[in-house]
């Protein structure tokens, strides 16, 4: 919208013609009609004049030395500054081919020489009025688009607020309701274990003091397999203790994830929040019928405490990790198992191989130095590892989480997957409200839009996506360590 509106009644017309007599004639004629006229004798002068002061309309001759009118028009239309200026060709060439070419290169009208004053003025005023209407239409479209964007942003914000309140209340309520009974169990199971041990010790003393019990006692001991029961009971109590401890850990993660009573900014440990989010998603990371377990590789840097809205940042982590899992599962459906990227055993640390060969860990994530892998729980895998080292471990759908402090005093969290990737044509719209790349009924198109608002608007940070088809996708978040004063 580069229309020259400095003087509504005196429009700026640039006349380009290599014949001075024509220039003088057109200039005098248009000046008498109230137009402000500038003159150019060739194409180069015309292009320079346009850069200095943008005209409202150009009258352009075709037959000129060095650069003809067609070439001048092509250069004008190729420049973003001058591309919207209407160009009327004025020439002695009256052939249909010449007229068609004039319109092809971007001309809006064509006047044949010799011309009449009334015709020239009428055509000029007509194009200027059309241009004015176009400008007004563009302005209204811009305002409408702005209003639509604001409306969508308000809808997303309202949905986000309601979703966060509902989610926070649900998670906090569940955590509270589960916490009470599990605290009772966890607090008393140690005493129950001690009581069991005392009873087992008493039975052992009885067996020592009375090595020949009555036939009835012998029969009951045989029926219940007393020796096995005494051994297994201790294992059972240990398993119950570990299970209740695991539930307590999940409850704690739920409470940290929801942070229902923490609406204000506070300093948080980003790594703890990521871990709590992963706990919430353990059921999606485990092995499924159509894929092996998703491996989570964590490359954590040394991060300070970060000032942020903790519950909303957790929501961003949840959206990004859920999207990564969805992308991997979609990739699994669209390719045969043999086309998975495989992890050679040579790249797996011996410590991890030995750990996997000893036992199965269906819960949690196991640390190995600065990296961590989520559990691989396939019984077939363990059976294979007990035999010999195979050439390949398993197909490995994978999510990588990388954190670091940047040179700009920002914290960067990058979440990448090895799914099918995102086409370039779609990446520019990823953060638009209600836009989704997922199948109909699976995605609302709000997750990334909400994440964008939380990171960019509430935390003064930025969120970007890097992806190539069949190369996976990476979403990178950067937020200030300390939020600036507002």
Coordinates of C-alpha atoms in Angstrom, one line a residue, residues 76-399:
X76 CA 8.9 -1.8 -11.8
X77 CA 6.8 -4.9 -11.1
X78 CA 9.7 -6.9 -9.8
X79 CA 10.5 -4.2 -7.1
X80 CA 8.3 -4.4 -4.0
X81 CA 8.4 -0.6 -3.6
X82 CA 7.0 0.1 -7.1
X83 CA 5.1 -3.0 -8.0
X84 CA 1.7 -1.6 -7.1
X85 CA 2.1 1.7 -9.0
X86 CA -0.3 1.5 -12.0
X87 CA 1.4 1.8 -15.4
X88 CA -0.4 3.0 -18.6
X89 CA 1.4 2.4 -21.8
X90 CA 1.2 5.2 -24.4
X91 CA 2.6 4.3 -27.8
X92 CA 2.2 4.7 -31.6
X93 CA 2.2 0.8 -31.8
X94 CA -1.4 -0.2 -32.4
X95 CA -1.0 -3.9 -33.1
X96 CA -2.9 -6.4 -30.9
X97 CA 0.3 -8.3 -30.1
X98 CA 1.9 -5.1 -28.7
X99 CA -1.1 -4.4 -26.5
X100 CA -1.2 -8.0 -25.2
X101 CA 2.5 -7.9 -24.3
X102 CA 1.9 -4.6 -22.5
X103 CA -0.8 -6.2 -20.3
X104 CA 1.4 -9.3 -19.9
X105 CA 4.3 -7.4 -18.3
X106 CA 2.0 -5.6 -15.9
X107 CA 0.3 -2.6 -17.6
X108 CA -3.1 -1.7 -16.5
X109 CA -4.2 0.2 -19.7
X110 CA -3.0 1.1 -23.2
X111 CA -3.4 4.4 -25.1
X112 CA -2.5 4.6 -28.8
X113 CA -1.0 7.7 -30.4
X114 CA -2.2 10.1 -31.6
X115 CA -4.2 10.5 -28.4
X116 CA -7.0 12.9 -27.3
X117 CA -6.7 14.9 -24.1
X118 CA -10.1 13.9 -22.8
X119 CA -9.3 10.2 -23.3
X120 CA -5.9 10.4 -21.6
X121 CA -7.3 12.3 -18.6
X122 CA -10.3 10.0 -18.3
X123 CA -8.1 6.9 -18.3
X124 CA -5.7 8.4 -15.8
X125 CA -8.5 9.4 -13.4
X126 CA -10.1 6.0 -13.8
X127 CA -6.9 4.1 -12.8
X128 CA -6.2 6.5 -9.9
X129 CA -9.7 6.0 -8.6
X130 CA -9.3 2.2 -9.0
X131 CA -6.0 2.4 -7.1
X132 CA -7.6 4.4 -4.3
X133 CA -10.3 1.8 -4.0
X134 CA -7.7 -1.0 -4.0
X135 CA -5.8 0.8 -1.2
X136 CA -9.0 1.2 0.9
X137 CA -9.9 -2.4 0.3
X138 CA -6.4 -3.5 1.4
X139 CA -6.7 -1.4 4.5
X140 CA -10.1 -2.9 5.4
X141 CA -8.8 -6.4 4.7
X142 CA -5.9 -5.7 7.0
X143 CA -8.2 -4.4 9.7
X144 CA -10.5 -7.4 9.3
X145 CA -7.5 -9.8 9.4
X146 CA -6.2 -8.1 12.5
X147 CA -9.7 -8.3 14.1
X148 CA -9.8 -12.0 13.2
X149 CA -6.4 -12.7 14.6
X150 CA -7.3 -10.9 17.8
X151 CA -10.6 -12.9 18.0
X152 CA -8.7 -16.2 17.5
X153 CA -6.1 -15.2 20.0
X154 CA -8.8 -14.3 22.6
X155 CA -10.5 -17.7 21.9
X156 CA -7.3 -19.6 22.3
X157 CA -6.5 -17.7 25.5
X158 CA -9.9 -18.4 26.9
X159 CA -9.7 -22.0 26.0
X160 CA -6.2 -22.2 27.5
X161 CA -7.3 -20.6 30.7
X162 CA -10.3 -22.9 31.1
X163 CA -8.2 -25.9 30.2
X164 CA -5.5 -25.0 32.6
X165 CA -8.0 -24.4 35.4
X166 CA -9.8 -27.7 34.7
X167 CA -6.6 -29.6 34.3
X168 CA -5.1 -28.1 37.5
X169 CA -8.2 -28.9 39.5
X170 CA -8.4 -32.4 38.2
X171 CA -4.8 -33.3 38.7
X172 CA -4.6 -31.6 42.1
X173 CA -7.8 -33.3 43.2
X174 CA -6.6 -36.7 42.0
X175 CA -3.2 -36.2 43.7
X176 CA -4.9 -35.2 47.0
X177 CA -7.4 -38.2 46.9
X178 CA -4.6 -40.7 46.1
X179 CA -2.1 -39.2 48.5
X180 CA -4.2 -39.8 51.6
X181 CA -4.6 -43.6 51.3
X182 CA -1.2 -44.2 49.8
X183 CA 0.4 -42.2 52.7
X184 CA -1.4 -44.5 55.1
X185 CA -0.2 -47.6 53.2
X186 CA 3.3 -46.3 52.8
X187 CA 3.6 -45.2 56.4
X188 CA 2.4 -48.5 57.8
X189 CA 4.0 -51.0 55.4
X190 CA 7.3 -50.7 57.1
X191 CA 5.7 -51.6 60.5
X192 CA 3.8 -54.4 58.8
X193 CA 7.1 -55.7 57.4
X194 CA 8.7 -55.6 60.8
X195 CA 5.7 -57.4 62.4
X196 CA 6.0 -60.1 59.7
X197 CA 9.7 -60.5 60.3
X198 CA 9.0 -60.9 64.1
X199 CA 6.4 -63.6 63.4
X200 CA 8.8 -65.4 61.0
X201 CA 11.5 -65.2 63.7
X202 CA 9.0 -66.6 66.2
X203 CA 8.1 -69.5 63.9
X204 CA 11.8 -70.3 63.4
X205 CA 12.4 -70.3 67.1
X206 CA 9.4 -72.7 67.5
X207 CA 11.0 -75.0 64.9
X208 CA 14.3 -75.0 66.7
X209 CA 12.7 -75.6 70.2
X210 CA 10.2 -78.2 68.9
X211 CA 11.8 -79.9 66.0
X212 CA 9.1 -82.6 66.0
X213 CA 5.7 -80.9 65.8
X214 CA 2.5 -82.9 66.0
X215 CA 1.1 -84.5 62.8
X216 CA -1.6 -81.9 62.5
X217 CA 1.0 -79.0 62.5
X218 CA 3.1 -80.9 60.0
X219 CA 0.1 -81.3 57.7
X220 CA -0.8 -77.6 57.9
X221 CA 2.8 -76.6 57.2
X222 CA 2.9 -78.9 54.2
X223 CA -0.4 -77.6 52.9
X224 CA 0.6 -74.0 53.0
X225 CA 4.3 -74.7 52.0
X226 CA 5.5 -72.9 55.1
X227 CA 9.2 -72.6 54.1
X228 CA 8.3 -71.0 50.7
X229 CA 5.7 -68.7 52.4
X230 CA 8.3 -67.4 54.9
X231 CA 10.8 -66.6 52.1
X232 CA 8.3 -65.2 49.7
X233 CA 6.5 -63.1 52.3
X234 CA 9.6 -61.0 52.7
X235 CA 9.9 -60.5 49.0
X236 CA 6.2 -59.6 48.9
X237 CA 6.5 -56.9 51.5
X238 CA 9.5 -55.5 49.6
X239 CA 7.5 -55.4 46.4
X240 CA 4.6 -53.7 48.2
X241 CA 7.0 -51.1 49.6
X242 CA 8.5 -50.4 46.2
X243 CA 5.1 -50.1 44.6
X244 CA 3.7 -47.7 47.2
X245 CA 6.9 -45.7 46.9
X246 CA 6.4 -45.5 43.1
X247 CA 2.8 -44.3 43.6
X248 CA 4.0 -41.6 46.0
X249 CA 6.5 -40.5 43.4
X250 CA 3.7 -40.3 40.8
X251 CA 1.5 -38.3 43.2
X252 CA 4.4 -35.9 43.9
X253 CA 4.9 -35.5 40.1
X254 CA 1.2 -34.8 39.7
X255 CA 1.3 -32.1 42.3
X256 CA 4.4 -30.6 40.8
X257 CA 3.0 -30.8 37.3
X258 CA -0.3 -29.1 38.2
X259 CA 1.1 -26.5 40.6
X260 CA -2.5 -25.6 41.2
X261 CA -1.8 -23.0 43.8
X262 CA 1.1 -21.4 42.0
X263 CA -0.3 -18.8 39.6
X264 CA 2.5 -16.3 40.0
X265 CA 6.0 -16.4 38.6
X266 CA 8.6 -18.3 40.6
X267 CA 12.0 -19.8 40.3
X268 CA 11.8 -23.5 39.2
X269 CA 14.1 -26.3 38.2
X270 CA 13.4 -26.9 34.5
X271 CA 14.8 -30.4 34.6
X272 CA 12.4 -31.4 37.4
X273 CA 9.5 -30.1 35.4
X274 CA 10.5 -32.1 32.3
X275 CA 10.9 -35.2 34.5
X276 CA 7.4 -34.7 36.0
X277 CA 5.9 -34.3 32.5
X278 CA 7.7 -37.5 31.4
X279 CA 6.1 -39.3 34.4
X280 CA 2.7 -38.2 33.1
X281 CA 3.5 -39.7 29.7
X282 CA 5.1 -43.0 30.8
X283 CA 2.0 -44.9 29.5
X284 CA 2.6 -43.5 26.0
X285 CA 6.3 -44.1 26.0
X286 CA 6.0 -47.8 26.9
X287 CA 6.1 -50.6 24.3
X288 CA 2.9 -50.9 22.3
X289 CA 1.5 -53.6 20.1
X290 CA 2.7 -51.9 16.9
X291 CA 6.0 -50.4 18.0
X292 CA 8.8 -50.9 20.6
X293 CA 9.2 -48.5 23.5
X294 CA 10.0 -44.9 22.7
X295 CA 13.5 -44.1 23.8
X296 CA 14.0 -40.8 25.6
X297 CA 17.5 -39.5 25.3
X298 CA 18.2 -36.6 27.7
X299 CA 21.2 -34.3 27.1
X300 CA 20.8 -32.0 30.1
X301 CA 23.0 -28.9 30.5
X302 CA 23.8 -27.1 33.7
X303 CA 20.8 -24.9 34.1
X304 CA 20.2 -22.3 36.8
X305 CA 16.8 -21.8 38.4
X306 CA 14.5 -20.1 35.9
X307 CA 11.8 -17.5 36.7
X308 CA 8.6 -18.5 34.9
X309 CA 5.0 -19.6 35.2
X310 CA 5.7 -23.1 36.1
X311 CA 2.3 -24.7 35.5
X312 CA 2.0 -23.1 32.0
X313 CA 5.5 -24.1 31.1
X314 CA 4.7 -27.7 32.1
X315 CA 1.7 -27.4 29.7
X316 CA 4.1 -26.5 26.9
X317 CA 6.3 -29.5 27.6
X318 CA 3.2 -31.7 27.6
X319 CA 2.1 -30.4 24.2
X320 CA 5.6 -30.8 22.6
X321 CA 6.2 -34.2 24.0
X322 CA 2.7 -35.4 23.1
X323 CA 3.2 -34.1 19.5
X324 CA 6.6 -35.9 19.3
X325 CA 5.0 -39.2 20.4
X326 CA 2.1 -38.6 17.9
X327 CA 4.6 -38.0 15.1
X328 CA 6.5 -41.2 15.9
X329 CA 3.4 -43.3 16.0
X330 CA 2.2 -41.8 12.7
X331 CA 5.6 -42.6 11.2
X332 CA 5.3 -46.2 12.4
X333 CA 1.9 -46.6 10.7
X334 CA 3.2 -45.3 7.4
X335 CA 6.3 -47.4 7.1
X336 CA 7.3 -51.1 7.5
X337 CA 9.2 -52.1 10.6
X338 CA 12.3 -52.8 8.5
X339 CA 12.5 -49.1 7.5
X340 CA 13.0 -48.0 11.1
X341 CA 16.3 -46.4 11.9
X342 CA 18.1 -49.0 14.0
X343 CA 20.6 -48.5 16.8
X344 CA 23.8 -50.6 16.4
X345 CA 24.9 -52.3 19.6
X346 CA 28.4 -50.8 19.0
X347 CA 26.8 -47.4 19.9
X348 CA 25.2 -48.7 23.1
X349 CA 27.4 -48.3 26.2
X350 CA 28.5 -51.5 27.8
X351 CA 27.0 -50.3 31.1
X352 CA 23.6 -50.0 29.5
X353 CA 23.9 -53.4 27.8
X354 CA 24.8 -55.0 31.1
X355 CA 21.9 -53.3 32.9
X356 CA 19.4 -54.5 30.2
X357 CA 20.9 -58.0 30.4
X358 CA 20.4 -58.2 34.2
X359 CA 16.8 -57.2 34.7
X360 CA 13.7 -55.4 33.3
X361 CA 12.8 -52.0 34.6
X362 CA 9.2 -51.2 33.5
X363 CA 9.2 -47.9 35.4
X364 CA 11.4 -44.8 35.2
X365 CA 14.3 -43.7 33.2
X366 CA 17.9 -44.9 33.7
X367 CA 20.7 -42.4 33.8
X368 CA 24.1 -43.0 32.1
X369 CA 26.4 -40.1 32.7
X370 CA 24.9 -37.0 31.0
X371 CA 22.6 -39.1 28.8
X372 CA 19.5 -41.2 29.8
X373 CA 17.5 -43.8 28.0
X374 CA 13.9 -44.8 28.8
X375 CA 13.3 -48.4 29.6
X376 CA 13.2 -51.1 26.9
X377 CA 11.0 -53.7 28.4
X378 CA 10.6 -56.3 25.6
X379 CA 10.9 -59.8 27.1
X380 CA 12.3 -60.9 23.7
X381 CA 15.0 -58.3 24.1
X382 CA 16.0 -59.6 27.5
X383 CA 15.9 -63.2 26.3
X384 CA 18.2 -62.3 23.4
X385 CA 20.6 -60.4 25.6
X386 CA 20.9 -63.3 27.9
X387 CA 22.2 -65.3 25.0
X388 CA 24.6 -63.4 22.7
X389 CA 25.1 -59.8 21.6
X390 CA 23.0 -59.4 18.5
X391 CA 24.2 -57.1 15.7
X392 CA 21.2 -54.7 16.2
X393 CA 19.4 -53.9 19.4
X394 CA 15.9 -53.0 18.2
X395 CA 14.2 -50.5 16.0
X396 CA 14.4 -47.3 18.1
X397 CA 11.7 -44.6 17.9
X398 CA 13.4 -41.8 19.8
X399 CA 12.8 -38.5 21.5

